[in-house]
XYZ file of C-alpha atoms in Angstrom:
717
model
C 39.711 -8.224 3.719
C 37.240 -10.429 5.819
C 35.283 -9.922 9.088
C 33.156 -12.431 11.205
C 30.108 -11.329 13.028
C 28.848 -12.777 15.982
C 25.615 -12.109 17.722
C 25.185 -11.571 21.036
C 22.228 -10.819 23.565
C 22.144 -8.800 26.784
C 18.578 -10.128 27.640
C 16.211 -7.392 27.774
C 18.597 -4.511 26.652
C 20.512 -5.145 23.198
C 22.138 -6.626 20.826
C 25.614 -6.583 19.868
C 27.305 -7.761 16.901
C 31.322 -8.587 17.738
C 33.263 -8.242 14.924
C 36.876 -9.038 14.128
C 38.858 -6.805 12.036
C 42.288 -8.431 10.111
C 44.120 -7.268 13.004
C 42.248 -9.041 15.540
C 40.889 -6.404 17.144
C 37.615 -6.689 18.546
C 34.767 -3.497 17.182
C 31.455 -3.787 18.047
C 28.169 -2.829 16.131
C 25.102 -2.282 18.608
C 21.657 -3.222 17.353
C 19.508 -0.991 19.693
C 16.208 -2.364 21.373
C 13.388 -0.917 22.862
C 12.760 -2.759 26.103
C 14.638 -0.066 27.663
C 13.801 3.356 25.641
C 16.306 5.172 24.742
C 16.983 8.774 26.239
C 15.991 11.818 24.533
C 19.344 12.935 23.786
C 22.417 11.566 23.702
C 25.834 13.160 24.290
C 28.362 13.839 21.286
C 30.782 10.731 22.411
C 28.174 8.195 22.268
C 26.192 9.295 19.155
C 29.709 8.755 17.421
C 30.612 5.546 18.546
C 26.872 4.265 18.149
C 27.007 2.997 21.709
C 23.428 3.544 24.479
C 23.942 6.564 26.045
C 22.055 6.862 29.622
C 21.478 10.578 29.600
C 23.164 11.422 32.678
C 24.875 14.483 33.328
C 27.985 12.572 32.803
C 27.181 9.109 31.116
C 28.382 6.031 32.269
C 30.300 5.392 28.502
C 32.249 8.516 28.835
C 33.079 8.153 32.710
C 34.888 4.672 31.855
C 36.387 6.011 28.878
C 37.489 9.281 30.656
C 35.763 11.453 28.079
C 34.160 14.620 28.088
C 30.594 14.377 28.134
C 28.992 16.789 25.915
C 25.426 16.865 24.890
C 23.747 18.767 21.947
C 20.089 19.319 20.762
C 19.127 16.445 18.764
C 15.908 15.570 16.478
C 15.900 11.886 17.165
C 15.759 9.341 20.691
C 13.208 10.249 23.220
C 10.583 8.118 24.616
C 8.385 5.854 21.770
C 5.354 7.031 22.907
C 4.946 10.684 22.996
C 2.964 12.602 25.542
C -0.661 13.982 24.155
C 0.007 17.278 22.209
C -2.240 20.161 24.033
C -4.885 21.709 21.520
C -2.729 24.931 21.495
C 0.146 23.101 19.988
C 0.322 22.386 16.485
C 0.532 19.402 14.394
C 3.919 18.343 13.876
C 4.687 18.417 10.265
C 7.325 15.590 9.033
C 10.079 16.259 7.372
C 10.844 13.930 4.173
C 14.170 13.628 5.336
C 12.616 11.288 8.036
C 14.015 7.621 7.584
C 16.562 8.674 5.022
C 19.811 7.448 5.949
C 19.966 4.653 4.222
C 22.776 4.608 1.483
C 21.017 1.933 -0.692
C 18.438 4.600 -2.510
C 18.714 4.975 -5.962
C 16.112 7.741 -5.835
C 16.258 11.210 -5.137
C 14.836 12.416 -1.970
C 11.754 14.148 -3.376
C 10.407 17.230 -2.724
C 7.327 16.569 -0.186
C 4.827 18.966 -2.023
C 5.313 17.349 -5.536
C 4.006 14.135 -3.936
C 1.373 15.467 -1.679
C -1.438 15.411 -4.208
C -2.399 12.031 -3.741
C -3.651 8.390 -3.003
C -5.829 6.329 -3.321
C -6.775 3.108 -1.217
C -9.414 0.700 -0.928
C -10.072 -2.579 -0.499
C -12.459 -5.876 -0.623
C -15.670 -5.718 0.863
C -15.301 -6.838 4.474
C -18.720 -8.321 5.374
C -20.691 -7.231 2.633
C -23.332 -9.432 0.861
C -23.281 -10.469 -2.546
C -25.349 -7.694 -3.853
C -26.662 -8.039 -7.493
C -24.086 -6.463 -10.115
C -25.036 -8.824 -12.884
C -23.949 -7.316 -16.420
C -26.376 -9.308 -18.423
C -28.360 -6.084 -19.389
C -25.954 -3.688 -18.652
C -25.693 -2.855 -22.270
C -29.551 -2.965 -23.082
C -29.818 -0.535 -19.346
C -27.276 1.494 -20.790
C -28.085 2.072 -24.566
C -31.942 2.854 -23.638
C -30.868 5.675 -21.622
C -28.041 7.529 -23.645
C -28.277 6.405 -27.179
C -30.843 8.248 -28.055
C -28.574 11.278 -27.576
C -26.666 11.757 -31.072
C -23.045 11.331 -30.727
C -20.822 13.956 -32.149
C 1.315 18.068 -1.845
C -1.258 17.275 0.353
C -1.288 13.423 0.231
C -5.292 13.479 0.217
C -5.172 11.214 3.079
C -6.714 12.848 6.440
C -4.707 10.799 8.730
C -5.837 13.013 11.704
C -9.178 11.305 12.513
C -7.705 10.341 15.625
C -5.402 13.148 16.635
C -2.877 13.099 19.170
C -0.595 10.070 20.595
C -1.400 8.283 23.627
C -1.210 9.671 27.068
C 1.394 8.451 29.830
C -1.861 7.429 32.094
C -2.278 4.364 29.455
C -2.768 0.688 31.271
C 0.125 -1.664 31.315
C -1.483 -4.274 29.576
C -3.542 -3.066 25.969
C -5.390 -4.793 23.232
C -2.300 -4.267 21.161
C -1.283 -7.476 19.305
C 2.229 -8.708 20.340
C 3.808 -12.292 19.589
C 5.975 -14.846 21.539
C 8.854 -15.384 19.241
C 9.955 -15.211 15.577
C 7.960 -18.344 14.330
C 4.666 -16.674 15.540
C 5.654 -13.491 13.741
C 6.088 -15.566 10.714
C 2.716 -17.899 11.285
C 0.962 -14.329 11.315
C 2.927 -13.324 8.416
C 1.484 -16.071 6.134
C -2.179 -15.468 7.754
C -2.341 -11.993 7.418
C -0.122 -10.571 4.634
C 0.822 -13.691 2.379
C -2.162 -14.123 0.758
C -1.777 -10.228 -0.985
C 1.896 -10.209 -0.991
C 3.721 -13.268 -1.478
C 7.265 -12.547 -0.919
C 8.364 -15.129 0.873
C 8.527 -18.994 -0.423
C 5.024 -21.575 0.249
C 3.978 -22.222 3.419
C 4.175 -25.306 5.318
C 0.815 -26.501 7.138
C 2.035 -25.635 10.476
C 3.068 -22.413 9.587
C -0.182 -20.921 8.713
C -1.443 -20.220 12.114
C -1.809 -16.900 14.411
C -1.156 -16.537 18.284
C -1.209 -13.030 19.314
C -0.987 -11.963 22.964
C -2.341 -8.877 24.562
C 0.766 -6.256 24.697
C 2.355 -5.520 28.147
C 4.689 -3.086 28.929
C 6.841 -2.383 31.855
C 6.843 1.363 31.816
C 4.405 3.901 29.943
C 7.746 4.884 27.627
C 8.489 1.081 26.621
C 7.041 -0.423 23.871
C 4.430 -3.463 24.009
C 5.739 -6.960 24.207
C 4.767 -10.298 25.412
C 4.242 -10.894 29.119
C 4.757 -14.729 28.738
C 8.267 -13.804 26.871
C 9.302 -10.474 28.115
C 13.083 -11.088 27.426
C 11.753 -11.619 23.479
C 11.580 -8.443 21.002
C 11.982 -8.879 17.061
C 15.151 -7.519 16.170
C 16.027 -8.537 12.549
C 14.917 -5.833 9.624
C 12.614 -8.365 8.755
C 10.954 -9.332 11.593
C 10.622 -5.757 12.338
C 9.221 -4.971 9.195
C 6.817 -7.296 9.244
C 5.703 -6.633 12.970
C 5.137 -3.299 12.032
C 2.114 -4.252 9.445
C 0.773 -6.657 12.006
C 0.852 -4.343 14.786
C -1.898 -2.299 12.812
C -4.395 -5.307 12.734
C -6.703 -5.051 15.791
C -6.409 -7.803 18.826
C -9.305 -10.192 18.131
C -10.176 -9.373 22.075
C -10.255 -5.863 21.905
C -13.720 -4.512 22.742
C -13.396 -1.361 20.782
C -10.870 -1.355 18.155
C -11.874 1.575 16.382
C -11.687 3.687 19.378
C -9.380 6.266 19.766
C -7.390 4.759 22.263
C -7.047 1.513 20.194
C -6.132 3.380 17.288
C -3.399 5.637 18.748
C -1.721 2.603 20.343
C -1.494 0.283 17.238
C -0.262 3.543 15.430
C 2.621 3.959 18.173
C 3.306 0.624 17.966
C 3.433 0.075 14.291
C 5.623 3.318 14.185
C 8.217 2.098 16.458
C 8.578 -1.022 14.897
C 9.029 0.469 11.292
C 11.624 2.617 12.590
C 13.695 0.320 13.891
C 13.609 -2.212 10.957
C 14.947 1.245 9.328
C 17.547 1.322 11.506
C 18.269 -2.250 11.650
C 18.847 -2.559 8.025
C 21.381 0.366 8.406
C 22.970 -1.644 11.030
C 23.870 -4.560 8.923
C 24.955 -2.625 5.769
C 27.484 -0.613 8.435
C 31.284 -1.440 7.819
C 33.325 -0.820 11.021
C 35.937 0.408 9.167
C 33.464 3.146 8.253
C 33.883 4.680 12.264
C 37.423 3.302 13.160
C 39.478 3.355 9.886
C 37.304 5.354 7.157
C 40.507 5.598 5.010
C 40.350 1.800 4.643
C 36.446 1.371 4.399
C 36.402 1.667 0.627
C 38.424 -1.202 0.280
C 36.399 -3.468 2.401
C 33.714 -5.724 1.254
C 30.080 -6.480 3.052
C 30.508 -7.859 6.231
C 28.862 -11.297 6.576
C 26.040 -11.632 8.665
C 26.332 -14.849 11.248
C 22.861 -15.436 12.461
C 19.982 -17.420 11.660
C 17.794 -16.575 8.844
C 14.366 -15.386 9.583
C 13.006 -17.759 7.029
C 14.862 -21.137 6.276
C 14.054 -21.008 2.721
C 15.154 -17.305 1.981
C 18.663 -16.289 1.548
C 19.786 -14.039 4.865
C 20.979 -11.592 1.847
C 17.429 -10.638 0.986
C 15.845 -10.159 4.066
C 16.492 -6.492 4.202
C 15.105 -6.247 0.542
C 11.883 -7.848 1.870
C 11.954 -5.568 4.968
C 11.998 -2.450 2.838
C 9.229 -3.703 0.511
C 6.919 -4.132 3.412
C 8.351 -0.733 4.863
C 7.153 0.746 1.507
C 3.346 -0.783 1.982
C 3.734 0.274 5.120
C 4.402 4.137 4.220
C 1.707 4.307 1.711
C -1.037 2.500 3.171
C -0.803 3.639 6.837
C 1.124 6.624 6.624
C 0.057 8.022 3.201
C 3.376 9.054 2.349
C 4.234 8.416 -1.522
C 7.772 10.001 -1.268
C 8.846 7.597 1.177
C 6.914 4.718 -0.378
C 9.165 5.128 -3.650
C 12.066 5.671 -1.856
C 11.977 2.530 0.099
C 11.027 0.644 -2.828
C 14.014 2.234 -4.780
C 16.102 1.015 -2.169
C 15.269 -2.216 -2.750
C 15.623 -2.502 -5.788
C 19.243 -0.817 -5.786
C 19.891 -3.816 -3.286
C 18.215 -6.395 -5.671
C 20.066 -5.171 -8.883
C 23.560 -5.579 -6.351
C 22.575 -9.215 -6.019
C 21.891 -9.727 -9.616
C 18.511 -11.033 -8.622
C 17.016 -9.633 -11.962
C 19.674 -11.860 -13.986
C 18.971 -15.390 -12.448
C 17.498 -16.677 -15.436
C 16.236 -20.327 -14.898
C 18.155 -20.865 -11.803
C 17.826 -23.786 -10.343
C 18.079 -25.016 -6.471
C 16.824 -24.865 -2.963
C 16.625 -20.411 -2.826
C 15.223 -20.019 -6.580
C 12.025 -19.663 -5.679
C 12.418 -17.340 -2.743
C 14.927 -15.197 -5.203
C 12.385 -15.082 -8.334
C 9.831 -13.961 -5.601
C 11.739 -11.112 -3.949
C 12.897 -9.782 -7.551
C 9.375 -9.614 -8.894
C 7.765 -8.009 -6.243
C 10.409 -5.570 -5.769
C 9.361 -4.662 -9.562
C 5.898 -4.616 -8.766
C 6.415 -2.090 -6.289
C 8.637 0.278 -8.114
C 6.067 0.294 -10.687
C 3.432 0.875 -8.135
C 5.196 4.033 -6.813
C 4.844 5.492 -10.048
C 1.334 4.636 -10.689
C 0.475 6.487 -7.500
C 3.029 9.470 -8.167
C 1.780 9.719 -11.670
C 5.156 9.318 -13.139
C 7.511 7.214 -15.134
C 8.514 4.162 -13.631
C 12.528 4.119 -13.090
C 13.211 1.165 -14.600
C 12.145 -0.385 -18.167
C 8.937 -2.191 -18.139
C 10.264 -4.718 -20.648
C 13.925 -4.619 -19.798
C 15.719 -7.788 -21.724
C 18.312 -7.652 -18.657
C 15.537 -9.412 -16.576
C 15.882 -12.680 -17.423
C 15.058 -14.102 -14.086
C 12.138 -16.784 -14.734
C 8.623 -15.826 -13.166
C 7.708 -17.488 -9.906
C 5.119 -20.307 -9.757
C 2.212 -21.756 -7.521
C 1.930 -25.420 -7.527
C -1.960 -24.685 -7.300
C -1.843 -22.683 -10.511
C 1.064 -22.199 -12.860
C -0.114 -18.984 -14.849
C -1.145 -16.434 -11.885
C 2.236 -14.928 -11.570
C 2.471 -14.242 -15.337
C -1.273 -12.619 -15.909
C -0.536 -11.033 -12.215
C 2.632 -9.191 -13.774
C 1.196 -8.441 -17.248
C -1.482 -6.567 -15.491
C 0.928 -4.502 -13.689
C 2.371 -3.611 -17.082
C -0.516 -2.962 -18.611
C -1.542 -0.277 -15.781
C 1.715 1.457 -15.742
C 1.365 1.917 -19.486
C -2.090 3.196 -19.179
C -0.823 5.634 -16.332
C 1.620 6.619 -19.314
C -0.630 7.323 -21.838
C -2.699 9.567 -19.314
C 0.463 11.562 -18.443
C 1.134 12.004 -22.254
C -2.203 12.908 -22.906
C -1.986 15.750 -20.431
C 0.887 16.917 -21.743
C -1.101 16.855 -25.369
C -3.941 18.907 -24.071
C -1.871 21.502 -22.154
C 0.732 22.324 -25.163
C -1.884 21.596 -28.044
C 0.887 18.893 -29.504
C 0.460 16.955 -32.505
C -1.923 14.481 -31.407
C -1.330 11.882 -34.074
C 0.335 9.655 -31.633
C -2.117 9.870 -29.132
C -5.023 8.704 -31.182
C -2.872 5.688 -32.267
C -2.217 4.658 -28.677
C -5.288 4.713 -27.602
C -6.185 2.326 -30.276
C -3.543 0.166 -29.580
C -3.917 -0.111 -26.223
C -7.704 -0.828 -26.228
C -6.917 -3.306 -28.586
C -4.641 -5.118 -26.009
C -6.359 -4.228 -23.097
C -9.949 -5.243 -23.912
C -9.176 -8.787 -24.755
C -7.159 -9.219 -21.253
C -10.115 -8.063 -19.550
C -12.482 -10.739 -21.582
C -10.140 -13.050 -20.373
C -10.154 -11.959 -17.110
C -13.975 -12.699 -16.871
C -13.902 -16.149 -16.813
C -11.587 -16.423 -14.238
C -12.917 -18.109 -10.916
C -12.039 -15.693 -8.017
C -13.359 -17.267 -4.987
C -14.628 -20.435 -3.776
C -17.263 -21.988 -1.156
C -16.465 -22.159 1.314
C -13.446 -20.345 1.581
C -9.762 -22.313 0.866
C -7.429 -21.932 3.567
C -3.755 -21.119 2.896
C -1.770 -23.958 2.202
C 1.770 -24.879 0.578
C -0.493 -24.952 -2.964
C -1.428 -21.455 -2.329
C -4.694 -21.564 -4.256
C -6.115 -18.806 -1.883
C -2.964 -16.523 -3.085
C -3.835 -17.460 -6.492
C -7.496 -16.598 -6.203
C -5.846 -13.186 -4.694
C -3.598 -12.401 -7.126
C -5.895 -12.866 -10.071
C -8.617 -10.702 -8.183
C -6.218 -8.114 -7.893
C -4.647 -8.600 -11.514
C -8.603 -7.985 -12.633
C -8.928 -4.913 -10.693
C -5.520 -3.364 -12.040
C -6.957 -4.283 -15.823
C -10.334 -3.070 -15.437
C -8.848 0.149 -13.759
C -5.999 0.549 -16.686
C -9.376 0.592 -19.132
C -10.650 3.348 -16.895
C -7.683 5.401 -17.340
C -7.726 4.983 -21.026
C -11.058 6.374 -21.599
C -11.877 8.615 -18.619
C -10.928 11.728 -20.711
C -13.146 10.496 -23.686
C -16.280 9.926 -21.507
C -16.106 12.346 -18.587
C -13.339 15.134 -19.853
C -11.830 14.578 -16.441
C -14.615 16.972 -14.736
C -13.364 16.578 -10.725
C -15.407 15.033 -8.376
C -13.347 14.919 -5.259
C -12.047 17.636 -3.104
C -8.304 16.276 -3.208
C -6.255 14.755 -5.728
C -5.907 11.211 -5.800
C -3.302 9.446 -8.311
C -4.336 10.964 -11.570
C -7.262 12.252 -10.977
C -7.541 15.871 -10.197
C -9.271 17.705 -7.517
C -11.876 20.376 -7.638
C -9.273 22.884 -6.309
C -7.337 22.428 -9.392
C -9.786 23.683 -11.615
C -11.095 27.295 -11.096
C -14.666 27.899 -11.210
C -15.771 31.519 -12.956
C -18.549 32.938 -11.040
C -20.460 33.674 -13.952
C -20.465 29.916 -14.901
C -20.952 28.282 -11.271
C -24.106 27.027 -12.424
C -23.816 25.974 -15.956
C -22.777 22.870 -17.545
C -18.922 21.858 -18.207
C -17.768 22.859 -21.478
C -15.480 19.717 -22.634
C -13.104 20.607 -25.134
C -14.399 20.812 -28.986
C -12.737 17.373 -30.164
C -14.230 13.983 -31.608
C -14.851 12.370 -28.198
C -17.308 15.260 -27.499
C -20.873 14.625 -27.596
C -24.056 15.198 -26.222
C -23.288 13.274 -23.476
C -20.974 15.724 -22.250
C -23.502 18.523 -22.587
C -25.863 17.744 -19.585
C -27.020 20.315 -17.018
C -24.123 20.013 -14.367
C -24.321 20.321 -10.639
C -23.036 23.107 -8.994
C -20.265 21.273 -6.819
C -18.890 20.100 -9.901
C -16.385 22.907 -11.365
C -16.257 23.690 -15.148
C -13.058 22.569 -16.269
C -11.115 25.389 -18.236
C -11.282 25.822 -21.789
C -8.468 23.518 -23.654
C -7.284 24.596 -27.136
C -7.833 21.423 -28.775
C -8.588 20.573 -32.339
C -11.487 18.252 -33.410
C -10.569 14.380 -33.879
C -7.827 14.224 -30.468
C -9.194 10.723 -29.358
C -11.056 7.985 -31.757
C -13.676 7.218 -29.722
C -17.033 8.662 -28.772
C -17.969 9.716 -25.419
C -21.120 7.246 -25.087
C -18.348 4.160 -26.333
C -16.031 5.535 -23.328
C -18.607 5.934 -20.970
C -19.967 2.476 -21.184
C -16.599 0.902 -21.253
C -15.750 2.797 -17.664
C -19.417 1.250 -16.690
C -18.585 -2.056 -17.563
C -14.804 -1.792 -15.799
C -15.964 0.135 -12.795
C -18.638 -2.750 -12.037
C -15.916 -5.608 -12.555
C -13.602 -3.680 -10.094
C -16.184 -3.441 -7.249
C -17.031 -7.358 -7.585
C -13.227 -8.206 -7.876
C -12.713 -5.983 -4.484
C -15.543 -8.053 -3.108
C -14.406 -11.217 -4.025
C -11.228 -11.010 -2.690
C -10.230 -13.747 0.090
C -10.452 -12.396 3.740
C -7.652 -13.694 6.491
C -8.636 -16.753 8.488
C -6.771 -16.612 11.516
C -6.353 -20.241 13.344
C -5.323 -20.226 16.986
C -2.431 -23.027 16.728
C -3.959 -25.060 19.921
C -7.021 -25.616 17.986
C -6.425 -25.901 14.284
C -10.062 -26.536 13.044
C -11.529 -23.147 14.819
C -11.307 -19.471 13.833
C -11.040 -16.503 15.726
C -13.982 -14.695 16.195
C -14.944 -11.884 13.908
C -14.162 -8.123 15.467
C -17.361 -6.847 16.428
C -19.399 -8.498 13.785
C -16.733 -7.864 11.068
C -14.098 -9.534 9.328
C -10.449 -8.999 9.738
C -8.730 -6.702 7.554
C -7.180 -7.414 4.037
C -3.691 -6.692 4.105
C -1.120 -4.711 1.949
C -3.730 -2.393 -0.239
C -1.312 -1.054 -2.563
C -3.159 -1.251 -5.526
C -6.426 0.338 -4.204
C -5.836 3.480 -6.697
C -8.101 1.668 -8.607
C -10.954 2.023 -6.112
C -10.545 5.415 -6.580
C -10.698 5.090 -10.863
C -13.695 2.833 -10.227
C -16.000 5.211 -7.638
C -15.182 8.669 -10.364
C -16.745 6.636 -13.012
C -19.351 5.149 -11.025
C -20.487 8.879 -9.367
C -19.810 10.732 -12.997
C -22.211 8.017 -14.488
C -24.924 8.533 -11.327
C -24.982 12.303 -11.920
C -25.269 11.660 -15.447
C -28.040 9.937 -15.320
C -29.665 12.159 -12.909
C -29.032 15.167 -14.975
C -30.785 13.616 -18.376
C -34.110 13.769 -15.911
C -34.126 10.055 -16.853
C -34.509 10.905 -21.043
C -34.971 7.812 -22.783
C -35.705 4.971 -20.609
C -36.955 5.894 -17.088
C -37.284 2.601 -15.730
C -34.055 1.392 -16.783
C -32.122 4.477 -15.520
C -33.581 3.618 -12.287
C -32.336 0.283 -12.530
C -28.762 1.848 -13.539
C -28.843 4.138 -10.673
C -29.620 1.440 -8.467
C -26.683 -0.574 -9.752
C -24.248 2.063 -9.305
C -25.392 2.685 -5.941
C -24.673 -1.132 -5.182
C -21.295 -0.565 -6.758
C -19.946 2.352 -4.614
C -21.168 0.734 -1.493
C -19.249 -2.495 -2.364
C -16.224 0.067 -2.876
C -16.920 1.699 -0.047
C -17.431 -1.569 2.359
C -13.958 -2.321 1.077
C -12.169 0.375 2.414
C -13.831 0.406 5.207
C -12.402 -3.183 6.208
C -9.010 -1.871 4.909
C -9.207 1.115 7.367
C -9.664 -1.326 10.199
C -5.734 -1.637 9.979
C -4.798 1.094 8.030
C -5.295 4.751 8.899
C -4.427 6.522 5.621
C -7.273 4.654 3.967
C -9.531 6.560 6.146
C -8.874 9.479 3.864
C -10.001 7.824 0.415
C -12.999 6.438 1.985
C -14.561 9.675 3.257
C -13.527 11.085 -0.076
C -15.658 8.893 -1.878
C -18.569 9.046 0.255
C -18.341 12.800 0.281
C -18.620 12.682 -3.439
C -21.597 10.063 -3.470
C -23.387 11.830 -0.388
C -22.918 15.326 -2.503
C -24.942 12.856 -5.325
C -27.403 12.072 -3.339
C -28.138 15.446 -1.568
C -28.501 17.166 -5.359
C -30.499 14.170 -7.033
C -31.846 11.925 -4.421
C -32.981 8.578 -4.899
C -29.406 6.745 -5.363
C -29.616 4.772 -1.782
C -26.504 3.094 -0.426
C -25.775 0.274 2.160
C -26.727 1.524 5.451
C -28.370 4.510 4.327
C -31.887 5.909 4.442
C -33.663 7.246 1.584
C -33.579 10.896 0.795
């Protein structure tokens, strides 16, 4: 049974798919567009037929068909720009059922509270000067301080920094980033997204340009579009998903990109695109028989879609998968919703498996590289979801059925292999943390944990030593071109961040007994509320479990803001490394993460009309780096540096006072790098603001209690 689909454009209103079923009967699938906003409530007849309702007491569709026009309350529809809430109204709680209509998902709809524990986003240092974090003398400094001692469902993101929504008095022109056509959207993708998330084929030189227009809308309820081309709106799943991420980037001419008004307008624009992208995916997977002849639907095949592809070198059927991957990054970085992030990635995985993208082997041909990139970026996102939710991945890391060849970059043939290897290592380290926690809580046999830690250290350390030899930046910075050298530098930098984060995960408990320093959970880091503090021990030292990794390093005086962990019934000898060895490993890895974040390349937006000139910096800062799905690593690094800062101060400069002062200075500089990176990411992604604030708050606590640690832009205490 075959269907043929054609697209017709009703300028400024809607796009329809004309479908001919085997009997020759025409069936239309309507793609909703938002030049004319949807009504708040559609009648039952229009809902059933998936047509646009005009919202009148007797709508035009029912009047034409002679049907009874009946309305009931709906949770969907309404103006894209909502009215500002009054101070007496409670903030709306987003249901985990939002957007969950696509049948592609292989993951169950998770309980919101089970994912409400977490995130951690951070990014490279925006405009931060290169600080001296040389590790040449770190071993000497560390040993001179510590070796003298004898060894024996809240997501965590505060996205309410700019509460409310845009008011209806907004001007028709606003500094919202919009584009004139799909080619401009693709150019902006290559400028801002591709260096960090290369899911599309390599760019041609003319494609790496950025031509944003100032947003214009015909009414306060309409979405912003281009005034030059008012009839253009992105309408395919991929163009809409890309537009959702691009809308978060401040316009280069916005004089106040961090103002409440600008942030709200970008948030509303991005969410409208994201919702429309998901609806578009549903429409393209719809079967006409499901509405008209459900009994025939099960025997119907997928509908061939007759439209031009968004990218000429990417198969049309891959576009919905890429759109889901981008929506997954959006849910995580902008909205702080790990449950939806995992669901979107799971839907992309299921669709990729249905197309056998995992089993292409050494496929050759025009679409071979595109298929490889789509498959392995899907694999990366599914694994990333398991890291952020602190749960096992839904796929086998080394499944022999995954035969598709790894993608390649012409500038660096090894990059993709190293990138995938780093992802597998950090997933394995996350699973180790999960199993260690179970072992501690259940007093299980510790033999396997001991052996696994030795094995993982033997794997991770050589990979980190190799990563330390990589060149991650060029001076001057390279531009993105077909060779993708800029992509290679970014992916190697991200791989180095993940490898060092994996090592911190491996040694964190042995080094610091997982004493919490953050008030909310992030990834697998505990919050201060997870560990009750007994009133009688409020000012006493945290008491680590009596095991081999316990040492005098743990037995230092504790700060009142760091709660004591609950006693754990653990036998001696649970882990093979001393706390001093593990603390030094965490120190080195946290510095490597800070430097790697700082070295990640920035976007270089180029005007098409003047290819040799760049857009001016926004308010004396760089354009935000995008797609920070690995930002959990920043929290791991910050945790280690904050704990080491505290422990060093708590010793009263024992061992070597001068060395301690130098170490504290290096730790302060490293935290400054991480915070500057988060500030850069949070120019676009609001959810990152919560993580940034958590690190700043914990770092400030160390300063207030002990003084002397100076961060970028702070006044000495």
